[in-house]
């Protein structure tokens, strides 16, 4: 094969990466719009996905022999995430619970790395673990940060009736 096919191959590969990136960006933009328009439903989805991920951690511990450290760090991460979800849609990125969540997410990634370092699993199993157990709730919260920017301010007077 000549150099023409090699150039054609690389140009097509770069175009495929570009189009995949644009599709992912468009999908994430759409999801943020849905989260912004339906904040209460989104909060409910965040809570239930948090519960499901904690359940997945428990099942991995019981049935797959995942380490106790991995389980405890994962559950701790999602207990802290629950506190941040309670603030949704007005998540303060400088609040102690949000900062603790970021630290816990990094620690969760590190423990997941060490969990898979000594185990020989397929790539799809490792990606499934990271997608569901490590990335799902943090990505939801990151996408949900946009919802707090466009919430109209409301306040109440001393009798509880709306000023607006």
PDB file of C-alpha atoms in Angstrom:
ATOM      1  CA  UNK A   1       0.000   0.000   0.000  1.00  0.00           C
ATOM      2  CA  UNK A   2       1.201   3.455  -0.789  1.00  0.00           C
ATOM      3  CA  UNK A   3       1.386   6.623   1.191  1.00  0.00           C
ATOM      4  CA  UNK A   4      -1.949   7.830  -0.217  1.00  0.00           C
ATOM      5  CA  UNK A   5      -3.884   5.276   1.823  1.00  0.00           C
ATOM      6  CA  UNK A   6      -1.902   6.174   4.930  1.00  0.00           C
ATOM      7  CA  UNK A   7      -2.747   9.865   4.542  1.00  0.00           C
ATOM      8  CA  UNK A   8      -6.362   9.032   3.737  1.00  0.00           C
ATOM      9  CA  UNK A   9      -6.518   6.820   6.815  1.00  0.00           C
ATOM     10  CA  UNK A  10      -5.214   9.522   9.154  1.00  0.00           C
ATOM     11  CA  UNK A  11      -7.412  12.270   7.696  1.00  0.00           C
ATOM     12  CA  UNK A  12     -10.488  10.056   8.051  1.00  0.00           C
ATOM     13  CA  UNK A  13      -9.469   9.119  11.608  1.00  0.00           C
ATOM     14  CA  UNK A  14      -9.096  12.790  12.600  1.00  0.00           C
ATOM     15  CA  UNK A  15     -12.456  13.634  11.026  1.00  0.00           C
ATOM     16  CA  UNK A  16     -14.101  10.791  12.934  1.00  0.00           C
ATOM     17  CA  UNK A  17     -12.649  12.053  16.213  1.00  0.00           C
ATOM     18  CA  UNK A  18     -13.835  15.582  15.393  1.00  0.00           C
ATOM     19  CA  UNK A  19     -17.384  14.450  14.569  1.00  0.00           C
ATOM     20  CA  UNK A  20     -17.577  12.235  17.655  1.00  0.00           C
ATOM     21  CA  UNK A  21     -16.470  15.177  19.813  1.00  0.00           C
ATOM     22  CA  UNK A  22     -19.078  17.470  18.262  1.00  0.00           C
ATOM     23  CA  UNK A  23     -21.803  14.841  18.825  1.00  0.00           C
ATOM     24  CA  UNK A  24     -20.815  14.388  22.467  1.00  0.00           C
ATOM     25  CA  UNK A  25     -20.727  18.164  22.998  1.00  0.00           C
ATOM     26  CA  UNK A  26     -24.173  18.572  21.421  1.00  0.00           C
ATOM     27  CA  UNK A  27     -25.553  15.788  23.598  1.00  0.00           C
ATOM     28  CA  UNK A  28     -24.101  17.325  26.765  1.00  0.00           C
ATOM     29  CA  UNK A  29     -25.503  20.726  25.793  1.00  0.00           C
ATOM     30  CA  UNK A  30     -28.954  19.190  25.338  1.00  0.00           C
ATOM     31  CA  UNK A  31     -28.721  17.412  28.699  1.00  0.00           C
ATOM     32  CA  UNK A  32     -27.805  20.675  30.455  1.00  0.00           C
ATOM     33  CA  UNK A  33     -30.816  22.354  28.872  1.00  0.00           C
ATOM     34  CA  UNK A  34     -33.095  19.581  30.121  1.00  0.00           C
ATOM     35  CA  UNK A  35     -31.577  19.795  33.620  1.00  0.00           C
ATOM     36  CA  UNK A  36     -32.068  23.573  33.587  1.00  0.00           C
ATOM     37  CA  UNK A  37     -35.706  23.322  32.490  1.00  0.00           C
ATOM     38  CA  UNK A  38     -36.687  20.468  34.813  1.00  0.00           C
ATOM     39  CA  UNK A  39     -34.691  21.069  37.991  1.00  0.00           C
ATOM     40  CA  UNK A  40     -36.950  19.175  40.403  1.00  0.00           C
ATOM     41  CA  UNK A  41     -37.127  16.092  38.192  1.00  0.00           C
ATOM     42  CA  UNK A  42     -33.356  16.327  37.695  1.00  0.00           C
ATOM     43  CA  UNK A  43     -32.833  16.472  41.455  1.00  0.00           C
ATOM     44  CA  UNK A  44     -34.927  13.331  41.840  1.00  0.00           C
ATOM     45  CA  UNK A  45     -32.922  11.580  39.100  1.00  0.00           C
ATOM     46  CA  UNK A  46     -29.683  12.632  40.816  1.00  0.00           C
ATOM     47  CA  UNK A  47     -30.874  11.199  44.135  1.00  0.00           C
ATOM     48  CA  UNK A  48     -32.000   7.883  42.664  1.00  0.00           C
ATOM     49  CA  UNK A  49     -28.833   7.454  40.629  1.00  0.00           C
ATOM     50  CA  UNK A  50     -26.825   8.166  43.781  1.00  0.00           C
ATOM     51  CA  UNK A  51     -28.745   5.402  45.594  1.00  0.00           C
ATOM     52  CA  UNK A  52     -28.262   3.029  42.653  1.00  0.00           C
ATOM     53  CA  UNK A  53     -24.501   3.637  42.591  1.00  0.00           C
ATOM     54  CA  UNK A  54     -24.253   3.028  46.340  1.00  0.00           C
ATOM     55  CA  UNK A  55     -26.148  -0.221  45.747  1.00  0.00           C
ATOM     56  CA  UNK A  56     -23.731  -1.149  42.964  1.00  0.00           C
ATOM     57  CA  UNK A  57     -20.820  -0.614  45.340  1.00  0.00           C
ATOM     58  CA  UNK A  58     -22.491  -2.860  47.901  1.00  0.00           C
ATOM     59  CA  UNK A  59     -23.146  -5.582  45.310  1.00  0.00           C
ATOM     60  CA  UNK A  60     -19.538  -5.427  44.118  1.00  0.00           C
ATOM     61  CA  UNK A  61     -18.384  -5.869  47.693  1.00  0.00           C
ATOM     62  CA  UNK A  62     -20.733  -8.776  48.412  1.00  0.00           C
ATOM     63  CA  UNK A  63     -20.593 -10.702  45.122  1.00  0.00           C
ATOM     64  CA  UNK A  64     -17.284  -9.729  43.513  1.00  0.00           C
ATOM     65  CA  UNK A  65     -15.024  -9.407  46.521  1.00  0.00           C
ATOM     66  CA  UNK A  66     -14.218  -5.738  46.053  1.00  0.00           C
ATOM     67  CA  UNK A  67     -12.075  -4.418  48.878  1.00  0.00           C
ATOM     68  CA  UNK A  68     -13.507  -2.818  51.990  1.00  0.00           C
ATOM     69  CA  UNK A  69     -11.441   0.345  51.396  1.00  0.00           C
ATOM     70  CA  UNK A  70     -12.902   0.678  47.910  1.00  0.00           C
ATOM     71  CA  UNK A  71     -16.404   0.204  49.292  1.00  0.00           C
ATOM     72  CA  UNK A  72     -15.970   2.698  52.126  1.00  0.00           C
ATOM     73  CA  UNK A  73     -14.417   5.394  49.922  1.00  0.00           C
ATOM     74  CA  UNK A  74     -17.148   4.908  47.303  1.00  0.00           C
ATOM     75  CA  UNK A  75     -19.962   5.087  49.859  1.00  0.00           C
ATOM     76  CA  UNK A  76     -18.320   8.099  51.538  1.00  0.00           C
ATOM     77  CA  UNK A  77     -18.134   9.845  48.166  1.00  0.00           C
ATOM     78  CA  UNK A  78     -21.830   9.345  47.585  1.00  0.00           C
ATOM     79  CA  UNK A  79     -22.806  10.369  51.118  1.00  0.00           C
ATOM     80  CA  UNK A  80     -21.014  13.655  50.460  1.00  0.00           C
ATOM     81  CA  UNK A  81     -22.634  13.821  46.998  1.00  0.00           C
ATOM     82  CA  UNK A  82     -26.029  13.445  48.690  1.00  0.00           C
ATOM     83  CA  UNK A  83     -25.311  16.598  50.708  1.00  0.00           C
ATOM     84  CA  UNK A  84     -24.424  18.468  47.523  1.00  0.00           C
ATOM     85  CA  UNK A  85     -27.545  17.140  45.755  1.00  0.00           C
ATOM     86  CA  UNK A  86     -29.654  18.542  48.606  1.00  0.00           C
ATOM     87  CA  UNK A  87     -28.377  22.028  47.630  1.00  0.00           C
ATOM     88  CA  UNK A  88     -29.370  21.551  43.969  1.00  0.00           C
ATOM     89  CA  UNK A  89     -30.012  23.723  41.902  1.00  0.00           C
ATOM     90  CA  UNK A  90     -28.137  26.345  43.953  1.00  0.00           C
ATOM     91  CA  UNK A  91     -24.841  24.503  44.370  1.00  0.00           C
ATOM     92  CA  UNK A  92     -22.119  26.676  45.872  1.00  0.00           C
ATOM     93  CA  UNK A  93     -18.735  25.577  44.538  1.00  0.00           C
ATOM     94  CA  UNK A  94     -16.974  27.104  47.555  1.00  0.00           C
ATOM     95  CA  UNK A  95     -19.104  25.303  50.137  1.00  0.00           C
ATOM     96  CA  UNK A  96     -17.325  22.779  52.364  1.00  0.00           C
ATOM     97  CA  UNK A  97     -19.529  19.943  51.095  1.00  0.00           C
ATOM     98  CA  UNK A  98     -18.663  20.643  47.435  1.00  0.00           C
ATOM     99  CA  UNK A  99     -14.933  20.899  48.195  1.00  0.00           C
ATOM    100  CA  UNK A 100     -15.169  17.667  50.219  1.00  0.00           C
ATOM    101  CA  UNK A 101     -16.927  16.041  47.245  1.00  0.00           C
ATOM    102  CA  UNK A 102     -14.117  17.001  44.883  1.00  0.00           C
ATOM    103  CA  UNK A 103     -11.518  15.595  47.302  1.00  0.00           C
ATOM    104  CA  UNK A 104     -13.588  12.419  47.759  1.00  0.00           C
ATOM    105  CA  UNK A 105     -13.955  12.001  43.978  1.00  0.00           C
ATOM    106  CA  UNK A 106     -10.181  12.195  43.517  1.00  0.00           C
ATOM    107  CA  UNK A 107      -9.713   9.691  46.342  1.00  0.00           C
ATOM    108  CA  UNK A 108     -12.351   7.452  44.735  1.00  0.00           C
ATOM    109  CA  UNK A 109     -10.432   7.525  41.440  1.00  0.00           C
ATOM    110  CA  UNK A 110      -7.185   6.636  43.209  1.00  0.00           C
ATOM    111  CA  UNK A 111      -8.753   3.699  45.057  1.00  0.00           C
ATOM    112  CA  UNK A 112     -10.371   2.504  41.811  1.00  0.00           C
ATOM    113  CA  UNK A 113      -6.964   2.613  40.114  1.00  0.00           C
ATOM    114  CA  UNK A 114      -5.397   0.495  42.846  1.00  0.00           C
ATOM    115  CA  UNK A 115      -8.396  -1.848  42.790  1.00  0.00           C
ATOM    116  CA  UNK A 116      -7.864  -2.622  39.084  1.00  0.00           C
ATOM    117  CA  UNK A 117      -4.065  -2.584  39.211  1.00  0.00           C
ATOM    118  CA  UNK A 118      -3.932  -6.119  40.614  1.00  0.00           C
ATOM    119  CA  UNK A 119      -6.992  -7.562  38.867  1.00  0.00           C
ATOM    120  CA  UNK A 120      -7.054  -8.735  35.288  1.00  0.00           C
ATOM    121  CA  UNK A 121     -10.454  -7.768  33.920  1.00  0.00           C
ATOM    122  CA  UNK A 122     -11.503  -6.876  30.408  1.00  0.00           C
ATOM    123  CA  UNK A 123     -11.347  -3.281  29.277  1.00  0.00           C
ATOM    124  CA  UNK A 124     -15.145  -3.122  28.955  1.00  0.00           C
ATOM    125  CA  UNK A 125     -15.577  -4.265  32.584  1.00  0.00           C
ATOM    126  CA  UNK A 126     -13.179  -1.588  33.803  1.00  0.00           C
ATOM    127  CA  UNK A 127     -14.898   1.101  31.728  1.00  0.00           C
ATOM    128  CA  UNK A 128     -18.292  -0.090  33.013  1.00  0.00           C
ATOM    129  CA  UNK A 129     -17.071   0.253  36.601  1.00  0.00           C
ATOM    130  CA  UNK A 130     -15.685   3.737  36.030  1.00  0.00           C
ATOM    131  CA  UNK A 131     -18.762   4.872  34.098  1.00  0.00           C
ATOM    132  CA  UNK A 132     -21.332   3.711  36.646  1.00  0.00           C
ATOM    133  CA  UNK A 133     -19.499   3.753  39.962  1.00  0.00           C
ATOM    134  CA  UNK A 134     -17.014   6.589  39.581  1.00  0.00           C
ATOM    135  CA  UNK A 135     -18.224   9.052  36.943  1.00  0.00           C
ATOM    136  CA  UNK A 136     -22.048   8.938  36.780  1.00  0.00           C
ATOM    137  CA  UNK A 137     -23.001  11.090  39.776  1.00  0.00           C
ATOM    138  CA  UNK A 138     -20.088  13.587  39.477  1.00  0.00           C
ATOM    139  CA  UNK A 139     -20.849  14.189  35.795  1.00  0.00           C
ATOM    140  CA  UNK A 140     -24.516  14.747  36.651  1.00  0.00           C
ATOM    141  CA  UNK A 141     -23.556  17.292  39.286  1.00  0.00           C
ATOM    142  CA  UNK A 142     -21.138  19.058  36.941  1.00  0.00           C
ATOM    143  CA  UNK A 143     -23.860  19.299  34.301  1.00  0.00           C
ATOM    144  CA  UNK A 144     -26.273  20.457  37.015  1.00  0.00           C
ATOM    145  CA  UNK A 145     -24.048  23.411  37.962  1.00  0.00           C
ATOM    146  CA  UNK A 146     -25.425  25.231  34.929  1.00  0.00           C
ATOM    147  CA  UNK A 147     -28.987  25.013  36.280  1.00  0.00           C
ATOM    148  CA  UNK A 148     -28.213  27.259  39.248  1.00  0.00           C
ATOM    149  CA  UNK A 149     -27.043  30.115  37.039  1.00  0.00           C
ATOM    150  CA  UNK A 150     -30.449  30.841  35.517  1.00  0.00           C
ATOM    151  CA  UNK A 151     -32.762  30.398  38.514  1.00  0.00           C
ATOM    152  CA  UNK A 152     -34.792  33.522  39.212  1.00  0.00           C
ATOM    153  CA  UNK A 153     -34.267  34.889  42.719  1.00  0.00           C
ATOM    154  CA  UNK A 154     -37.249  34.745  45.042  1.00  0.00           C
ATOM    155  CA  UNK A 155     -37.689  35.825  48.613  1.00  0.00           C
ATOM    156  CA  UNK A 156     -40.419  35.915  51.198  1.00  0.00           C
ATOM    157  CA  UNK A 157     -41.348  38.516  53.768  1.00  0.00           C
ATOM    158  CA  UNK A 158     -41.853  37.810  57.471  1.00  0.00           C
ATOM    159  CA  UNK A 159     -45.436  36.567  56.970  1.00  0.00           C
ATOM    160  CA  UNK A 160     -44.311  34.012  54.409  1.00  0.00           C
ATOM    161  CA  UNK A 161     -46.063  35.507  51.379  1.00  0.00           C
ATOM    162  CA  UNK A 162     -44.134  36.151  48.243  1.00  0.00           C
ATOM    163  CA  UNK A 163     -42.793  39.659  47.700  1.00  0.00           C
ATOM    164  CA  UNK A 164     -42.711  39.201  43.976  1.00  0.00           C
TER     165      UNK A 164
END
